[in-house]
mmCIF file with all atom_site columns, C-alpha atoms in Angstrom:
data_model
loop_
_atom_site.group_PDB
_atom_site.id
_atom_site.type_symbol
_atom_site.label_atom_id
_atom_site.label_alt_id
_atom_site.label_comp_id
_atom_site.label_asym_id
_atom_site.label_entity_id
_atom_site.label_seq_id
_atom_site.pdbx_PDB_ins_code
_atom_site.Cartn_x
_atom_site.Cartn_y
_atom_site.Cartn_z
_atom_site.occupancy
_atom_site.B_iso_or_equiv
_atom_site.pdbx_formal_charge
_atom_site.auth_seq_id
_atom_site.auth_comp_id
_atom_site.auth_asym_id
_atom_site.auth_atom_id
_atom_site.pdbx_PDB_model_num
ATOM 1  C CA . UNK Z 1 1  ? 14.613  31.115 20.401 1.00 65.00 ? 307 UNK Z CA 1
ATOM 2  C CA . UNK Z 1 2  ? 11.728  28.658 21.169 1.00 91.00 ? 308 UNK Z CA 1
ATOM 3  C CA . UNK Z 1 3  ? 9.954   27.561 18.396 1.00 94.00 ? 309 UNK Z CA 1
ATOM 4  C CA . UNK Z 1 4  ? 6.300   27.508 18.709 1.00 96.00 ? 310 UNK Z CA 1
ATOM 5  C CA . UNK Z 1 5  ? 2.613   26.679 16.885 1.00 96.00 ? 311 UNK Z CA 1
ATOM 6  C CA . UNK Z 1 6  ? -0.340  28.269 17.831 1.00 97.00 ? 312 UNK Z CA 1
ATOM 7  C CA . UNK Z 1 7  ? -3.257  25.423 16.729 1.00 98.00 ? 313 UNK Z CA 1
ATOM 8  C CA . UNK Z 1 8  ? -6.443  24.091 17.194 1.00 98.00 ? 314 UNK Z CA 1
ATOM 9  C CA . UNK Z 1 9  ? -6.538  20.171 17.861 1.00 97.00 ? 315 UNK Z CA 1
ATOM 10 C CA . UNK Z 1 10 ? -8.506  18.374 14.998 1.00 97.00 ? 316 UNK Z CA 1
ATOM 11 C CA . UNK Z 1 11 ? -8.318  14.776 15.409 1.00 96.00 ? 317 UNK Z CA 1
ATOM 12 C CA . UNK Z 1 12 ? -5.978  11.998 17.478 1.00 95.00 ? 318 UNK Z CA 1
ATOM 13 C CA . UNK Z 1 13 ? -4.115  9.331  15.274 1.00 94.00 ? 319 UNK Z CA 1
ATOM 14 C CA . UNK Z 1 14 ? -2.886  7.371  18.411 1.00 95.00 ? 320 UNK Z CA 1
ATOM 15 C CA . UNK Z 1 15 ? -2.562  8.185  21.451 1.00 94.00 ? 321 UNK Z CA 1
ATOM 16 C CA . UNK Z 1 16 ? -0.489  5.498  23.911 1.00 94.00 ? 322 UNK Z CA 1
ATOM 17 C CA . UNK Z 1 17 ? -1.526  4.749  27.650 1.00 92.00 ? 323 UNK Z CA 1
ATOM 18 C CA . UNK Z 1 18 ? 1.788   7.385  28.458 1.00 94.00 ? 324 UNK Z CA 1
ATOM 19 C CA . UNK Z 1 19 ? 0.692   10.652 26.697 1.00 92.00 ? 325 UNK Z CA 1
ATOM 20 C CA . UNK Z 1 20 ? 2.376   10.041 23.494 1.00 96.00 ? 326 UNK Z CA 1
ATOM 21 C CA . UNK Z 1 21 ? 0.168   11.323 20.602 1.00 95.00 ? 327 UNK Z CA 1
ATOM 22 C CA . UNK Z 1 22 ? -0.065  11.617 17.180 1.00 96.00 ? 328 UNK Z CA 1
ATOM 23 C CA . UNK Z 1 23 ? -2.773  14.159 16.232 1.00 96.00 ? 329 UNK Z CA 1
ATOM 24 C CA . UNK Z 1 24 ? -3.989  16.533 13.721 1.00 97.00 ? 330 UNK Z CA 1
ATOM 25 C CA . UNK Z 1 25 ? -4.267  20.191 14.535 1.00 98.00 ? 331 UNK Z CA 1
ATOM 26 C CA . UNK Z 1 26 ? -4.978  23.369 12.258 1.00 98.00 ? 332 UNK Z CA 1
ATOM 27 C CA . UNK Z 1 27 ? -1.993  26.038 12.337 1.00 97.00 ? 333 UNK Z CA 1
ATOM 28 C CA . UNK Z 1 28 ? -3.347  29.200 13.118 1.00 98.00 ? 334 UNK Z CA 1
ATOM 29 C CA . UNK Z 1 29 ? 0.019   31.080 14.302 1.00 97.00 ? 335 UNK Z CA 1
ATOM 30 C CA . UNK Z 1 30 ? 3.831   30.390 14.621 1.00 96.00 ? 336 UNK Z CA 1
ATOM 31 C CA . UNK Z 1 31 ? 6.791   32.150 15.051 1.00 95.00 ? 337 UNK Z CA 1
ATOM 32 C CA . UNK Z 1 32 ? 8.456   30.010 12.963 1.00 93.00 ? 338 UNK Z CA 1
ATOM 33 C CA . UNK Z 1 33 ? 9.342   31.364 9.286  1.00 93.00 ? 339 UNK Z CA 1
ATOM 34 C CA . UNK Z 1 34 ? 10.140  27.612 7.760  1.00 92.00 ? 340 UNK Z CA 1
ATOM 35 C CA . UNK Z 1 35 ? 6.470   26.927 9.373  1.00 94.00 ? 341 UNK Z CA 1
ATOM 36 C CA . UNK Z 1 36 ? 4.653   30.381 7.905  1.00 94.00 ? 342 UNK Z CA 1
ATOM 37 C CA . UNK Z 1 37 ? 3.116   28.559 5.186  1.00 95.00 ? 343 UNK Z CA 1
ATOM 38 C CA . UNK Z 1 38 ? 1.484   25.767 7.324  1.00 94.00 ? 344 UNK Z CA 1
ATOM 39 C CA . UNK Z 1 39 ? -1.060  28.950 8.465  1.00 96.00 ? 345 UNK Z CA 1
ATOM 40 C CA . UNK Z 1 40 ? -4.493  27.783 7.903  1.00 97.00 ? 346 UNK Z CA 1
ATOM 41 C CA . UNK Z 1 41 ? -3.668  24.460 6.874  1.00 97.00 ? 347 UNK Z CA 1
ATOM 42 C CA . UNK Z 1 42 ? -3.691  21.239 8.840  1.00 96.00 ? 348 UNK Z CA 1
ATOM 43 C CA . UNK Z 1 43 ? -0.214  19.148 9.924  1.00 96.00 ? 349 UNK Z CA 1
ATOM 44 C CA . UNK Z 1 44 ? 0.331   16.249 11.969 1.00 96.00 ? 350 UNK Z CA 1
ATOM 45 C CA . UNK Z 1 45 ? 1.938   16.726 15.220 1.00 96.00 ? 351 UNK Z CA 1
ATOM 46 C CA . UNK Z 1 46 ? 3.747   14.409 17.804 1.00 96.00 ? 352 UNK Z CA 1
ATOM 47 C CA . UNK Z 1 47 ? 4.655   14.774 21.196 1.00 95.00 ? 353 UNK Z CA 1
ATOM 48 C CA . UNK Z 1 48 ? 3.652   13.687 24.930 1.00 96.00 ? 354 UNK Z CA 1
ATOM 49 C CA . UNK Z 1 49 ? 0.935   15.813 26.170 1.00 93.00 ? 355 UNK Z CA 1
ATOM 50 C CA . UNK Z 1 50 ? -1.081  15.448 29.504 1.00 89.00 ? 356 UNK Z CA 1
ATOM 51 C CA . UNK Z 1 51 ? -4.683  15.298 27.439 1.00 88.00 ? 357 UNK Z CA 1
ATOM 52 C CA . UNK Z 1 52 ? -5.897  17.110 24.822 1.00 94.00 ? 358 UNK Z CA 1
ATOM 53 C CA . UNK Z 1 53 ? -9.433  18.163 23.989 1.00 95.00 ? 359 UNK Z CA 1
ATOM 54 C CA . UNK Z 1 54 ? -10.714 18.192 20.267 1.00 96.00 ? 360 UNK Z CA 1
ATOM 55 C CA . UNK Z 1 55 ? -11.251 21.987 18.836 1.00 97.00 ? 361 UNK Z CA 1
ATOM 56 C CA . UNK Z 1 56 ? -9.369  23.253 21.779 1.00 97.00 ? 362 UNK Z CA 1
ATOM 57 C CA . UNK Z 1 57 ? -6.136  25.819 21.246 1.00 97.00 ? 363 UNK Z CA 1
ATOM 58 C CA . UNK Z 1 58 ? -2.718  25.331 22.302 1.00 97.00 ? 364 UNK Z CA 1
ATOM 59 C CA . UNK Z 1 59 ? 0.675   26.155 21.794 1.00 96.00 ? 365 UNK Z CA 1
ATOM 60 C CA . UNK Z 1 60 ? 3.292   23.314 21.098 1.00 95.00 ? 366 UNK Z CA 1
ATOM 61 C CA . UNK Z 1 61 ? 7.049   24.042 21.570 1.00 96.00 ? 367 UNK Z CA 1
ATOM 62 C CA . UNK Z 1 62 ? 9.220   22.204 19.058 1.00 94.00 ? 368 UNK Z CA 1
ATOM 63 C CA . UNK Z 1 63 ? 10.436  21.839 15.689 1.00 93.00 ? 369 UNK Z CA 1
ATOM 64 C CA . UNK Z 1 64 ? 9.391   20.718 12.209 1.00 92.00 ? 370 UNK Z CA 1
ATOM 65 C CA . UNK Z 1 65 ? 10.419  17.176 10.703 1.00 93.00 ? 371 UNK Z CA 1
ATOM 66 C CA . UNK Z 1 66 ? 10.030  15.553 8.056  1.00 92.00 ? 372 UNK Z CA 1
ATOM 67 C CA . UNK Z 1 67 ? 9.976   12.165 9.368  1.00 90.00 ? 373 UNK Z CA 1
ATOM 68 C CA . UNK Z 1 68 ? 11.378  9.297  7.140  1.00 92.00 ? 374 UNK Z CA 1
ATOM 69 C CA . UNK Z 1 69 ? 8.178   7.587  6.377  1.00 89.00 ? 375 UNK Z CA 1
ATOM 70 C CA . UNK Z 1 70 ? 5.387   9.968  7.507  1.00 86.00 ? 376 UNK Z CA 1
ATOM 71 C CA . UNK Z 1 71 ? 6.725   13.233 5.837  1.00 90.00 ? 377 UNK Z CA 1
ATOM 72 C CA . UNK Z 1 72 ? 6.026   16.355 7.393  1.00 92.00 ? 378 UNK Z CA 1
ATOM 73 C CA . UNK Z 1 73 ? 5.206   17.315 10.988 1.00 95.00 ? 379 UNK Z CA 1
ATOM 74 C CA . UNK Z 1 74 ? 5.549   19.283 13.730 1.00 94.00 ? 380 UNK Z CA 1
ATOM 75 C CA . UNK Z 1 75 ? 7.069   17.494 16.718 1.00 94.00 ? 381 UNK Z CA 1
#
């Protein structure tokens, strides 16, 4: 099954000349038990994305991390 978060982008961290960004986005849906708790709350996400437009939706395919020196995200 395909992992997925249902969000609304908050706020860009870095975004590289390729598409890679690190962002902020508010979890409003998932269907994702481990992620269930994220609902409501904000969580940094990373991935390559064509542009993204602040307090727009989307839905990001992928997985949570917990990345060695950032801690948690969605990726």
């Amino acid at each position: 099954m395909n992992h997925y978060i249902k969000c609304i982008y908050k706020k860009s961290i870095f975004e590289s000349d390729k598409g890679y960004y690190i962002g902020l986005c508010k979890i409003i849906d998932t269907n994702d038990e481990e992620i269930e708790p994220f609902i409501n709350k904000t969580m940094t996400f990373t991935g390559y994305f064509p542009s993204l437009q602040i307090d727009d939706t989307y839905l990001f395919y992928g997985e949570l991390v917990d990345h060695y020196k950032y801690g948690i995200q969605y990726q």
